[in-house]
Coordinates of C-alpha atoms and ligand atoms in Angstrom, one line a residue:
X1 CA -27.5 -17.7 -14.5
X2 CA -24.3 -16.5 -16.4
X3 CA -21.1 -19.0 -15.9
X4 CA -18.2 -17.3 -13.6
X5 CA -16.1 -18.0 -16.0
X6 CA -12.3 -18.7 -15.4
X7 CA -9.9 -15.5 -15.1
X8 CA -7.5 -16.1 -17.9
X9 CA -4.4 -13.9 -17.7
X10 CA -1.5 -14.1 -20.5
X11 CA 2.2 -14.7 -17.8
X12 CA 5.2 -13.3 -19.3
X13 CA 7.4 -15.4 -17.2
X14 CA 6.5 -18.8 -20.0
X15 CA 4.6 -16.3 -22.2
X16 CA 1.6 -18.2 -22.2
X17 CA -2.6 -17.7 -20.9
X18 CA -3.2 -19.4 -17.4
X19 CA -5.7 -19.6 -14.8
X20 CA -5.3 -16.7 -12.5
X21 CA -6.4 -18.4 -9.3
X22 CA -5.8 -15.8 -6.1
X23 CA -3.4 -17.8 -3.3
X24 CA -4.5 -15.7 -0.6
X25 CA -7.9 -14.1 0.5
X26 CA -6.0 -10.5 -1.1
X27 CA -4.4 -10.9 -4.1
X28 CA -1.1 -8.8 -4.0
X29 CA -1.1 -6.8 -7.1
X30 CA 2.5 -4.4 -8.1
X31 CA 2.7 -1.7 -10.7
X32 CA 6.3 0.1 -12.0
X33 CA 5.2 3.3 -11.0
X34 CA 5.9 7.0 -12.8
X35 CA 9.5 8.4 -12.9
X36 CA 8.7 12.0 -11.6
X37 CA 10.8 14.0 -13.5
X38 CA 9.0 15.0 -17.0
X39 CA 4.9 15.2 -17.5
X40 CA 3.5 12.0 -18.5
X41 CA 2.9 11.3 -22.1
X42 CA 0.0 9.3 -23.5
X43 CA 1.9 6.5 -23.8
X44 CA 3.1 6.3 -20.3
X45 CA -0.3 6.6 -18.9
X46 CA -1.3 3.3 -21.0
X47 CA 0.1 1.0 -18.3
X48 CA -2.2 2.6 -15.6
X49 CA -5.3 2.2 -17.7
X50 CA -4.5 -1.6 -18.1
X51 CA -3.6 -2.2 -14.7
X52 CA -7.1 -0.4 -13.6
X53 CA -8.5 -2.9 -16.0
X54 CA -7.1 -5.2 -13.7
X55 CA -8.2 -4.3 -11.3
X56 CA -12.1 -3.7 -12.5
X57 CA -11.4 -7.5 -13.3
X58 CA -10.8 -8.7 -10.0
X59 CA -13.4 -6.2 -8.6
X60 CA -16.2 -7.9 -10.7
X61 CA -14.6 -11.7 -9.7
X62 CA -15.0 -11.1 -6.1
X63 CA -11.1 -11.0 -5.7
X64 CA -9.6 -9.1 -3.2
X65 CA -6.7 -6.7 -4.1
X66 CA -4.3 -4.7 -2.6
X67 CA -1.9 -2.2 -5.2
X68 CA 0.6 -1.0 -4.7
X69 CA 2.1 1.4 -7.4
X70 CA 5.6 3.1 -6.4
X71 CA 6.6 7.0 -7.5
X72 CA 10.1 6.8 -8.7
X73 CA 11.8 10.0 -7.1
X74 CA 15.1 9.2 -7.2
X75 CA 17.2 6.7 -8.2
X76 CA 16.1 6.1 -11.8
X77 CA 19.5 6.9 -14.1
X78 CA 19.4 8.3 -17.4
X79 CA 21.0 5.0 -18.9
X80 CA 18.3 2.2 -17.7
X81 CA 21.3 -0.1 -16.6
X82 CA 21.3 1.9 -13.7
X83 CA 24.9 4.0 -14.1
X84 CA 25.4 7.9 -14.3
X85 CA 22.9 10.8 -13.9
X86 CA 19.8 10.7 -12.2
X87 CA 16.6 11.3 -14.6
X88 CA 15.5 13.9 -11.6
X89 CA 18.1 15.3 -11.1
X90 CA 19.1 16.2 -14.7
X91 CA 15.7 17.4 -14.9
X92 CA 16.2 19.8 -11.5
X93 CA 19.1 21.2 -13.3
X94 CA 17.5 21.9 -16.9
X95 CA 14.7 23.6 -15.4
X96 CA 16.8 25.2 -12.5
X97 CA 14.5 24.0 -9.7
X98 CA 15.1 21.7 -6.5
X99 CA 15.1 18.2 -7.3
X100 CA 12.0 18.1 -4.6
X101 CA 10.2 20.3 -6.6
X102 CA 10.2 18.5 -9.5
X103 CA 9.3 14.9 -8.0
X104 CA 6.4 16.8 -6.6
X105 CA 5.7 18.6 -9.5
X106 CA 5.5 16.0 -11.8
X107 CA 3.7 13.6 -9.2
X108 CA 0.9 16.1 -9.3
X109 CA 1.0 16.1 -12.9
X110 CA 1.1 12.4 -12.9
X111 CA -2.3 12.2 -10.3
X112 CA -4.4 14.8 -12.2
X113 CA -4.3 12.1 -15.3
X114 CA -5.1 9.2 -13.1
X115 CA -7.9 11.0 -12.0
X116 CA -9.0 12.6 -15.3
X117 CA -8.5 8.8 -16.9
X118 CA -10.7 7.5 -13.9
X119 CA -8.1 5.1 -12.4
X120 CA -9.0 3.6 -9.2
X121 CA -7.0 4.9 -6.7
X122 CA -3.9 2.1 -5.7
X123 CA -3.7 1.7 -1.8
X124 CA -0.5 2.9 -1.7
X125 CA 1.8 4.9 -3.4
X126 CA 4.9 4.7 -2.0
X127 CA 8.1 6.7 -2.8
X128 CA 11.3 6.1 -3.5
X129 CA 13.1 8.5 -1.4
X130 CA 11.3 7.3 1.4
X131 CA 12.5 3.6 1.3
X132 CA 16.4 4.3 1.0
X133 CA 16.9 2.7 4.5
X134 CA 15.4 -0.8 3.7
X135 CA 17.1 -0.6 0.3
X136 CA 20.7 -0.7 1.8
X137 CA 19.7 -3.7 3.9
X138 CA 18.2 -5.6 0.7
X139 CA 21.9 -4.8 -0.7
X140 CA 23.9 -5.7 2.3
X141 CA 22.1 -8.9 2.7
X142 CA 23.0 -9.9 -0.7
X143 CA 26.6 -8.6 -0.5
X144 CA 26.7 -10.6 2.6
X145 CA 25.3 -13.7 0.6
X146 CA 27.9 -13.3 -2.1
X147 CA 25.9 -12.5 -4.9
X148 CA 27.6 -8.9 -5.3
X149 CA 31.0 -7.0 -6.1
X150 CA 32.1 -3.8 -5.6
X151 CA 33.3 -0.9 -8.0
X152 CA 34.3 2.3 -6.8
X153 CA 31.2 3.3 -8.7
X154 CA 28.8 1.2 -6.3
X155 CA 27.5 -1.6 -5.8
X156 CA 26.4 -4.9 -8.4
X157 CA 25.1 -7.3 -8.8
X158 CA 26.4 -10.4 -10.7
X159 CA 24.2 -12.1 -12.6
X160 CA 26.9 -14.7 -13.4
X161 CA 25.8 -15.7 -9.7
X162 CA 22.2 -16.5 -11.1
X163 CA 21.9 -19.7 -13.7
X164 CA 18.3 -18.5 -14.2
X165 CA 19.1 -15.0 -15.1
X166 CA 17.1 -13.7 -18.3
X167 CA 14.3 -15.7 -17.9
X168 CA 11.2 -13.8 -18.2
X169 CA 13.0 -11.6 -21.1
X170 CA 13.6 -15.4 -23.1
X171 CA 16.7 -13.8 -24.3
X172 CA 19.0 -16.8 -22.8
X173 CA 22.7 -16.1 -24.4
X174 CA 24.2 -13.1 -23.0
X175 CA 25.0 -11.9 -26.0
X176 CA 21.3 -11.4 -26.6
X177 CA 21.0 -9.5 -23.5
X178 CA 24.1 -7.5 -24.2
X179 CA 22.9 -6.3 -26.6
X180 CA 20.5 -4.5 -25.3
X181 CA 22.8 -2.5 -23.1
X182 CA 25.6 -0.2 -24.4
X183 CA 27.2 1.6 -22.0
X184 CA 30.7 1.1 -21.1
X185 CA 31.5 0.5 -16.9
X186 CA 34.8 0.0 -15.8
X187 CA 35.5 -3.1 -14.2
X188 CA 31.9 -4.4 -14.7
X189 CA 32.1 -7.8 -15.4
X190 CA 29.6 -8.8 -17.4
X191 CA 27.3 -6.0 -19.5
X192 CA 24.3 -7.3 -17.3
X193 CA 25.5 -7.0 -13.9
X194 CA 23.7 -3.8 -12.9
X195 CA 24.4 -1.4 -9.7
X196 CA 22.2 -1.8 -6.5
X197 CA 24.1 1.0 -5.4
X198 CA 25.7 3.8 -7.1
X199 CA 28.2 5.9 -5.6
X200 CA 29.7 9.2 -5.6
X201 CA 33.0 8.7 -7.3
X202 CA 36.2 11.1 -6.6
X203 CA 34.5 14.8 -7.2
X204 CA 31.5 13.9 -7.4
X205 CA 28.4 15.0 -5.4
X206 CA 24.9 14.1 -6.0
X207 CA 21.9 16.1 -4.9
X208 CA 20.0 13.1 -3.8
X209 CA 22.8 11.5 -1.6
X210 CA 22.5 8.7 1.6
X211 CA 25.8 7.2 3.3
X212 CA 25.9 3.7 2.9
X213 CA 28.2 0.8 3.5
X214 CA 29.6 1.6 -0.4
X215 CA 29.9 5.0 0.2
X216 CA 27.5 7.9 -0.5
X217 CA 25.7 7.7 -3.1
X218 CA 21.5 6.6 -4.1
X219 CA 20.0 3.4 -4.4
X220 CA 19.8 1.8 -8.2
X221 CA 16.1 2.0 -9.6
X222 CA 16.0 -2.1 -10.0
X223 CA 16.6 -2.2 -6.2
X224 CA 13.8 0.3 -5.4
X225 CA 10.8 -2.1 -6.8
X226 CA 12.2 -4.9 -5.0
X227 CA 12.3 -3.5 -1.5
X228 CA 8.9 -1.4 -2.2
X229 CA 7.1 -4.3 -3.5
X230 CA 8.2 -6.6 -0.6
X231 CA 7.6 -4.4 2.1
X232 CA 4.2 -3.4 1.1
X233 CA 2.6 -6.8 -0.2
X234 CA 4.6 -9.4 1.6
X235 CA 8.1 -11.1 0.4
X236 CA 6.1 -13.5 -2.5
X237 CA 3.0 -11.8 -4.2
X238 CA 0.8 -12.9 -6.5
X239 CA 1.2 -10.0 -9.7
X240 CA 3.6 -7.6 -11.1
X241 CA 3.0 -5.0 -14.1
X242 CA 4.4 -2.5 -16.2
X243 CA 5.0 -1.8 -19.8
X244 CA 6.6 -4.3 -22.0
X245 CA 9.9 -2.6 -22.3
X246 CA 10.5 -3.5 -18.9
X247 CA 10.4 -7.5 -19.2
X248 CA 13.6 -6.9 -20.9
X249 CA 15.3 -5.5 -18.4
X250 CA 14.4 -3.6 -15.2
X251 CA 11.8 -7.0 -14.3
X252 CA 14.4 -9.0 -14.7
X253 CA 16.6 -7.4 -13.0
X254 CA 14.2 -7.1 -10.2
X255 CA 13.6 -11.0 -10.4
X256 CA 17.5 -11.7 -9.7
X257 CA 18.0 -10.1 -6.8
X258 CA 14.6 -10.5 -5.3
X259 CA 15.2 -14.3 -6.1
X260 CA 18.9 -14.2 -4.8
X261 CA 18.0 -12.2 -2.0
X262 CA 14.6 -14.4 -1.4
X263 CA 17.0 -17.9 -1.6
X264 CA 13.7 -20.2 -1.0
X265 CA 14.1 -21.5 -4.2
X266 CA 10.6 -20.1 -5.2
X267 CA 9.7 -18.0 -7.9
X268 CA 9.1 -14.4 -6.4
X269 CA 6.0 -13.1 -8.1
X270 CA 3.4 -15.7 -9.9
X271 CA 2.5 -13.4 -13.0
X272 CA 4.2 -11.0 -14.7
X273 CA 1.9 -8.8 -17.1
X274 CA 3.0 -6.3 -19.5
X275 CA 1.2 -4.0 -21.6
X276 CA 2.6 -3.4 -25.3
X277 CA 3.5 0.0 -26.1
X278 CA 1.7 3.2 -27.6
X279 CA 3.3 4.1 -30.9
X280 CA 3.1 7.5 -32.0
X281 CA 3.8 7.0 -35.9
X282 CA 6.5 4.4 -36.3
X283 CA 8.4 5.8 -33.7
X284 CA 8.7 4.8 -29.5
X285 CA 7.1 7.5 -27.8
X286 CA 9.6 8.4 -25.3
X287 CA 9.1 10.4 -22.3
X288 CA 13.2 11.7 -22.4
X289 CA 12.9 12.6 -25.9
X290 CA 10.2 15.6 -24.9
X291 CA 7.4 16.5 -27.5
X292 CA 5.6 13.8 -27.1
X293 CA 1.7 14.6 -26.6
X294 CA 0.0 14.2 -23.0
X295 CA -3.4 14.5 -22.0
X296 CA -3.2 17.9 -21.5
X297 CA -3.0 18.3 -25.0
X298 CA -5.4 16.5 -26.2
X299 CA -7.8 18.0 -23.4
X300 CA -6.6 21.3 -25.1
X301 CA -7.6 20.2 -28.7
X302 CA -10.9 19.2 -27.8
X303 CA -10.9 15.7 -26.2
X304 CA -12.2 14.6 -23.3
X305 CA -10.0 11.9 -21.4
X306 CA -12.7 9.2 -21.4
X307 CA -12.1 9.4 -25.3
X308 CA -8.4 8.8 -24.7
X309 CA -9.4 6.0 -22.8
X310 CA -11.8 4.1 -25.0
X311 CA -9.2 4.5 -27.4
X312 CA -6.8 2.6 -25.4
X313 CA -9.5 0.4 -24.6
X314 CA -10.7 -0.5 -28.0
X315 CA -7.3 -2.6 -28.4
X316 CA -5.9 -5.5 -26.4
X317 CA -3.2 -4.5 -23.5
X318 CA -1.2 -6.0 -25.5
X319 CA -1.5 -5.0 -29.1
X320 CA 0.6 -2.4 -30.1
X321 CA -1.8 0.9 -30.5
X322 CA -0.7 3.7 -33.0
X323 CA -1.9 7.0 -32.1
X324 CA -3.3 9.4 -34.8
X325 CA -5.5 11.9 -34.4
X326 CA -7.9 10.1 -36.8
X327 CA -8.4 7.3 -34.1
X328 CA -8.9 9.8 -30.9
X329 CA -11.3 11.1 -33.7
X330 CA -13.3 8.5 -34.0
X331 CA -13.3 7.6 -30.1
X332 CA -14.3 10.5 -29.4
X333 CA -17.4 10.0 -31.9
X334 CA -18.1 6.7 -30.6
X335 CA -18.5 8.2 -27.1
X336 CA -20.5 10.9 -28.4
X337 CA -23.2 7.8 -29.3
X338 CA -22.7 5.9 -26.6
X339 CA -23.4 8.9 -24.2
X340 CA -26.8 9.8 -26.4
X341 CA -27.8 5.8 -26.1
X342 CA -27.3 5.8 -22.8
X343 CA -28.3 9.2 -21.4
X344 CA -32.0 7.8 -21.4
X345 CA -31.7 5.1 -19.8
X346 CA -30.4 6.7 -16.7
X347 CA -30.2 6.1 -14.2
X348 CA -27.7 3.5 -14.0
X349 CA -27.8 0.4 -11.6
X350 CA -24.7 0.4 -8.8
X351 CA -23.1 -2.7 -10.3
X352 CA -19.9 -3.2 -10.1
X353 CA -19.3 -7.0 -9.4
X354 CA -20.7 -10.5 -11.9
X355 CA -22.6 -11.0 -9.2
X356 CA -24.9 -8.0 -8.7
X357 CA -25.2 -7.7 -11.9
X358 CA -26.2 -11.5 -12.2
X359 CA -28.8 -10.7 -9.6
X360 CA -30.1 -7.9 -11.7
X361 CA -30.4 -9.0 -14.7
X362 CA -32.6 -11.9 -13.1
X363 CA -35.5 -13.1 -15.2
X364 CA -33.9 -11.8 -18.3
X365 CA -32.5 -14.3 -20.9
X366 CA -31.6 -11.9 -23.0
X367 CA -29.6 -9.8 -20.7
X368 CA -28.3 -13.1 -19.3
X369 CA -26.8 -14.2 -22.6
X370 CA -25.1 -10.6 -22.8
X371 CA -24.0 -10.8 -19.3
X372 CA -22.7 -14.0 -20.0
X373 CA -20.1 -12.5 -23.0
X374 CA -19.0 -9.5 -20.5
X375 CA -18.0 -12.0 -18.5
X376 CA -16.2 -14.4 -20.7
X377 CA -14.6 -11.6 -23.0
X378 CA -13.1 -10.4 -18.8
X379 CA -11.7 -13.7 -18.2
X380 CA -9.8 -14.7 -21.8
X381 CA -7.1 -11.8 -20.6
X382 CA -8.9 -9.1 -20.0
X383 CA -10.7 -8.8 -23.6
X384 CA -11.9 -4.6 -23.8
X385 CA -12.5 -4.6 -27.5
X386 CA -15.0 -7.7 -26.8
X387 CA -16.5 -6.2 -24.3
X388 CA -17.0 -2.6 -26.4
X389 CA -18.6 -4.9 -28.9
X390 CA -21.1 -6.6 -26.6
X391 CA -22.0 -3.0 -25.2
X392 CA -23.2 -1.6 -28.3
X393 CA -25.3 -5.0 -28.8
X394 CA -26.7 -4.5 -25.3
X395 CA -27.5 -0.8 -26.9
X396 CA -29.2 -2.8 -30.0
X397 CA -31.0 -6.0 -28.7
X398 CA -34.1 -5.5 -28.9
X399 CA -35.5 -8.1 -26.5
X400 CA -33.8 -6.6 -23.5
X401 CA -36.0 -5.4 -20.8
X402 CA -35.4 -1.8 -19.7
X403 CA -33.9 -3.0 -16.1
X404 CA -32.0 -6.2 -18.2
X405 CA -30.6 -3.1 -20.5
X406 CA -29.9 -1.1 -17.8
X407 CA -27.6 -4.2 -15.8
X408 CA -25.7 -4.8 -19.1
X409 CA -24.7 -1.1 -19.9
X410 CA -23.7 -0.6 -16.0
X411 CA -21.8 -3.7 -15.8
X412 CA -20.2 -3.5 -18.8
X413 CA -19.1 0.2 -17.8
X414 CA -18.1 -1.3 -14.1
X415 CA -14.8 -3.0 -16.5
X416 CA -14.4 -0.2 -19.2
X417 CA -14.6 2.7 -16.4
X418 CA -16.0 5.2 -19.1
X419 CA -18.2 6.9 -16.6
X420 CA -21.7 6.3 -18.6
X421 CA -23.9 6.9 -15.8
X422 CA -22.8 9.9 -15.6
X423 CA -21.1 11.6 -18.7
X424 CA -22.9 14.3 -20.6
X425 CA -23.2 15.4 -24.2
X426 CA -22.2 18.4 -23.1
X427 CA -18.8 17.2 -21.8
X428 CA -17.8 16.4 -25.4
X429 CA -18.5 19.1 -27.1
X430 CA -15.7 20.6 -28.7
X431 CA -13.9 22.7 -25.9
X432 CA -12.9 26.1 -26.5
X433 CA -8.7 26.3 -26.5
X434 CA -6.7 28.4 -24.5
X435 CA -5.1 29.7 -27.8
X436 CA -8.1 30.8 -28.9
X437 CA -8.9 33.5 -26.5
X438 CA -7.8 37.3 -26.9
X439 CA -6.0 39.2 -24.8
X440 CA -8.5 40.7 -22.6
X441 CA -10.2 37.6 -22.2
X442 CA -6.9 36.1 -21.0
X443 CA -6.1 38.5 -19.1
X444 CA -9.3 38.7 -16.9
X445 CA -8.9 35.1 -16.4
X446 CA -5.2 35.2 -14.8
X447 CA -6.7 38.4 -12.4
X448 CA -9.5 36.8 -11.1
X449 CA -6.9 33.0 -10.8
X450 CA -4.6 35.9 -9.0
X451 CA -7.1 37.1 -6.7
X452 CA -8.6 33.8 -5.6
X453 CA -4.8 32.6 -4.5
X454 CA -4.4 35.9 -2.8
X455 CA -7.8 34.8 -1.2
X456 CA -6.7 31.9 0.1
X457 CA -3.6 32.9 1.2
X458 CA -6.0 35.5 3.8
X459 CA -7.9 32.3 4.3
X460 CA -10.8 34.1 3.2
X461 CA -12.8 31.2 2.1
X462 CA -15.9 33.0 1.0
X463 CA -14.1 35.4 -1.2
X464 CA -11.8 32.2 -2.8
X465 CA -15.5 30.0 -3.3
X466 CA -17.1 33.5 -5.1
X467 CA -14.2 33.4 -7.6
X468 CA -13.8 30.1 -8.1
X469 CA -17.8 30.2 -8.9
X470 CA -16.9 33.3 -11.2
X471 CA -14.3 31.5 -13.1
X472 CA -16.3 28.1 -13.7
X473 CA -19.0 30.3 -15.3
X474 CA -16.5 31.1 -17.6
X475 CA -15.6 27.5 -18.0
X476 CA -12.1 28.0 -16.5
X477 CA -11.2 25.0 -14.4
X478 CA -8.3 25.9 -11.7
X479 CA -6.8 22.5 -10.3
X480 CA -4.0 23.9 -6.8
X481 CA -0.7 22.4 -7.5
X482 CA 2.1 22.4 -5.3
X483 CA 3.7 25.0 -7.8
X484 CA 0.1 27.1 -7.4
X485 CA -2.8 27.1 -9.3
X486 CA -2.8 25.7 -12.9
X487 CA -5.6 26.8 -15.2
X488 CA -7.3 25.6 -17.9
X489 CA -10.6 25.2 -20.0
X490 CA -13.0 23.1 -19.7
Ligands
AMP1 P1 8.4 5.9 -16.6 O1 7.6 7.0 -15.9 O2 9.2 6.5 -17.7 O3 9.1 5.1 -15.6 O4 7.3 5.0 -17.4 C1 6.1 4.7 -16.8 C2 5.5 3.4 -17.5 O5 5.2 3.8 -18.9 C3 6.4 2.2 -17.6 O6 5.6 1.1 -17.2 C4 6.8 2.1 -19.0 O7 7.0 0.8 -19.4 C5 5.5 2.7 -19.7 N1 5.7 3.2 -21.1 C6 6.6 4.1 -21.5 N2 6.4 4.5 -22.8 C7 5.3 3.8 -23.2 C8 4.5 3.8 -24.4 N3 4.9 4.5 -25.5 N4 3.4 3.0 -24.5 C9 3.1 2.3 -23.4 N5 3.7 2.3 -22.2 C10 4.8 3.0 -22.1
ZN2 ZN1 9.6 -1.1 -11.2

């Protein structure tokens, strides 16, 4: 029998690898979710692709989970510390469309690469804009505690009030921590007290507005993973993720005031994780900048998604990754092989936990050595590139039985999520771009995308299904947006 061996995870908060032992019969599991106001860049999608690693983790252990990853639709200010213009509603003005429609815009945008990176569904999604209520109450509670001061631009919090403050960022003097934040607010007093709530100063009128107790105004982005998190998993949880720019700030941040507000004395969440960032030559890849590539694009230039992702895969969470085209390249090639080593062997076992696959690799040494490695390269924090390597050995060992073989390659995919049992050569081939098509050929597509919508419009289902069936011959894939029908080929 393989060992179940010990789920290692590497805690932020003490920066060190520890037991991951679940408190509860479901382990309460919260990911920083996407700001909806610009398409998602590779690098933004990282965080999603490690916490669905997680989550294949504690799928395979037997470990209950419940996720909970929140859509940011308001409240998240161009300056990080929480002050001035909302990201959304700069972006509403700049592309001279109702603040609305871009958060649901962009939240499309941001599910149609969660499902093209085959990322398990969270249970809930929650957003923002739909929490305001609960938010003021978090606020008042700790303005009624004494742990805030008021500005005429809102609301803060003062971390003077909070010995512990800065903890999980290790950055202990303030001047460390000021540093990190720039922007001037009068009457603030210290550069790391940050608004809970901002308000509408004299002349002032935002789009996204609530009255409050500090006037009207919109909640401050810190605040918003606070109240979501609590409400959905419970006041304590067991996990919180995101990318590792935000242990220097917005997670700590959350951590005062969840603390402050919490007052047990207890630390709010167990384990913080962070995934290190995507670097796109030696610069950040930031979404605000623009430019930066999505999966779109690389879909566009040829590459499938799942090559994306065994890129992301083939390094640890948290190793800095730098993306070049030479290294989608060459994931892109690797899948190529895996696909043609494993198209034979199909079909795949349903396996998706150590312990059916345990059961089906019984009788099997071989299998149950590899097995064994899956399973300790899971638990020493979540090792992908170790469990790439001991795939392709499952694909070489030649004293595998078929079934053993079989187990390995669908277990190991159960934690990678590639989608081997069902992935075809075809899928890779080098897709045709949209660039390269002539006029006519264009044209014809956007009549027949026309006609469908005007299809569906006359509910005319029949007619709609025929051209959908017309275009996909032509290897035109439509995805139904809330802005319409978006095109593409496959
Ligand atoms: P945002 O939608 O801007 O709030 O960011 C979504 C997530 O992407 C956050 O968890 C960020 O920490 C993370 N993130 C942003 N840029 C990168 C990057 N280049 N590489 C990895 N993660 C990133
Ligand atoms: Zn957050």
């Amino acid at each position: 029998m393989p060992t179940n061996h010990q789920l290692r995870l590497f805690n932020s908060l003490g920066r060190r690898t520890e037991d991951f032992t679940p408190a509860a019969a479901i382990t309460g599991l919260y990911s920083c979710g996407p700001t909806v106001y610009a398409f998602p860049h590779l690098g933004n999608m990282r965080p999603y692709v490690f916490a669905d690693t997680l989550r294949r983790a504690f799928r395979w252990k037997g470990i209950g989970v419940r996720h909970v990853v929140n859509i940011t639709d308001v409240g998240h200010a161009v300056a990080d510390t929480n002050t001035g213009e909302d990201k959304l509603e700069v972006a509403a003005a700049r592309e001279r469309r109702s603040v609305m429609d871009i958060a649901a815009f962009y939240t499309d945008a941001y599910f149609a690469d969660i499902a093209a990176l085959n990322i398990l569904s969270a249970d809930e999604y929650p957003r923002a804009s739909g929490y305001v209520e609960p938010m003021i109450e978090f606020a008042a509670q700790l303005e009624k505690d004494g742990f805030t001061y008021r500005l005429p631009s809102g609301l803060y919090f003062d971390t003077a009030k909070d010995p512990g403050y800065g903890e999980l960022a290790q950055m202990s003097t303030e001047g460390q921590l000021e540093a990190a934040r720039l922007e001037y607010v009068a009457g603030r007093r210290r550069k790391t007290d940050f608004a809970l709530w901002r308000a509408e100063e004299p002349g002032q009128r935002r789009v996204l507005r609530w009255d409050s107790p500090w006037g009207w105004g919109a909640p401050g982005w810190h605040l918003e993973c606070s109240v979501m998190s609590m409400a959905l998993l419970g006041e304590h949880f067991d996990l919180h993720t995101g990318g590792v720019d935000h242990r220097e700030l917005h997670h700590v941040n959350e951590i005062a005031q969840s603390q402050a507000y919490l007052g047990d004395g207890q630390p709010w969440v167990r384990y913080w994780l962070h995934n290190e960032f995507l670097q796109l030559g030696a610069e950040k890849m930031a979404k605000s900048a623009g430019g930066a590539p999505r999966l779109a694009d690389l879909s566009e230039a040829g590459y499938h998604p799942m090559a994306y992702r065994l890129f992301l895969l083939g390094g640890h969470y948290r190793s800095q990754l730098d993306f070049t085209t030479a290294a989608v390249d060459a994931a892109q090639a690797t899948l190529r092989r895996l696909i043609a080593r494993v198209q034979p062997l199909r079909p795949l076992p349903a396996v998706e936990t150590l312990a059916q696959a345990a059961a089906a690799v019984a009788g099997d040494p071989a299998a149950q050595r590899l097995l064994d490695d899956l399973d300790a390269a899971i638990a020493a924090d979540l090792s992908t590139p170790k469990i790439l390597a001991t795939l392709q050995d499952a694909l070489r060992e030649p004293a595998l039985t078929p079934d053993g073989q079989r187990a390995v390659v669908a277990a190991a995919d159960a934690l990678l999520g590639l989608g081997l049992a069902t992935l075809e050569p075809a899928d890779l081939e080098h897709r045709r771009a949209i660039g390269d098509l002539n006029t006519e050929e264009r044209r014809a597509i956007e009549d027949l995308v026309a006609d469908r919508t005007l299809a569906r419009q006359q509910r005319d289902w029949t007619r709609a299904d025929q051209i959908r069936a017309q275009l996909d011959e032509l290897g035109v894939q439509v995805t139904d947006t809330s802005q319409g029908p978006v095109w593409q080929l496959r």
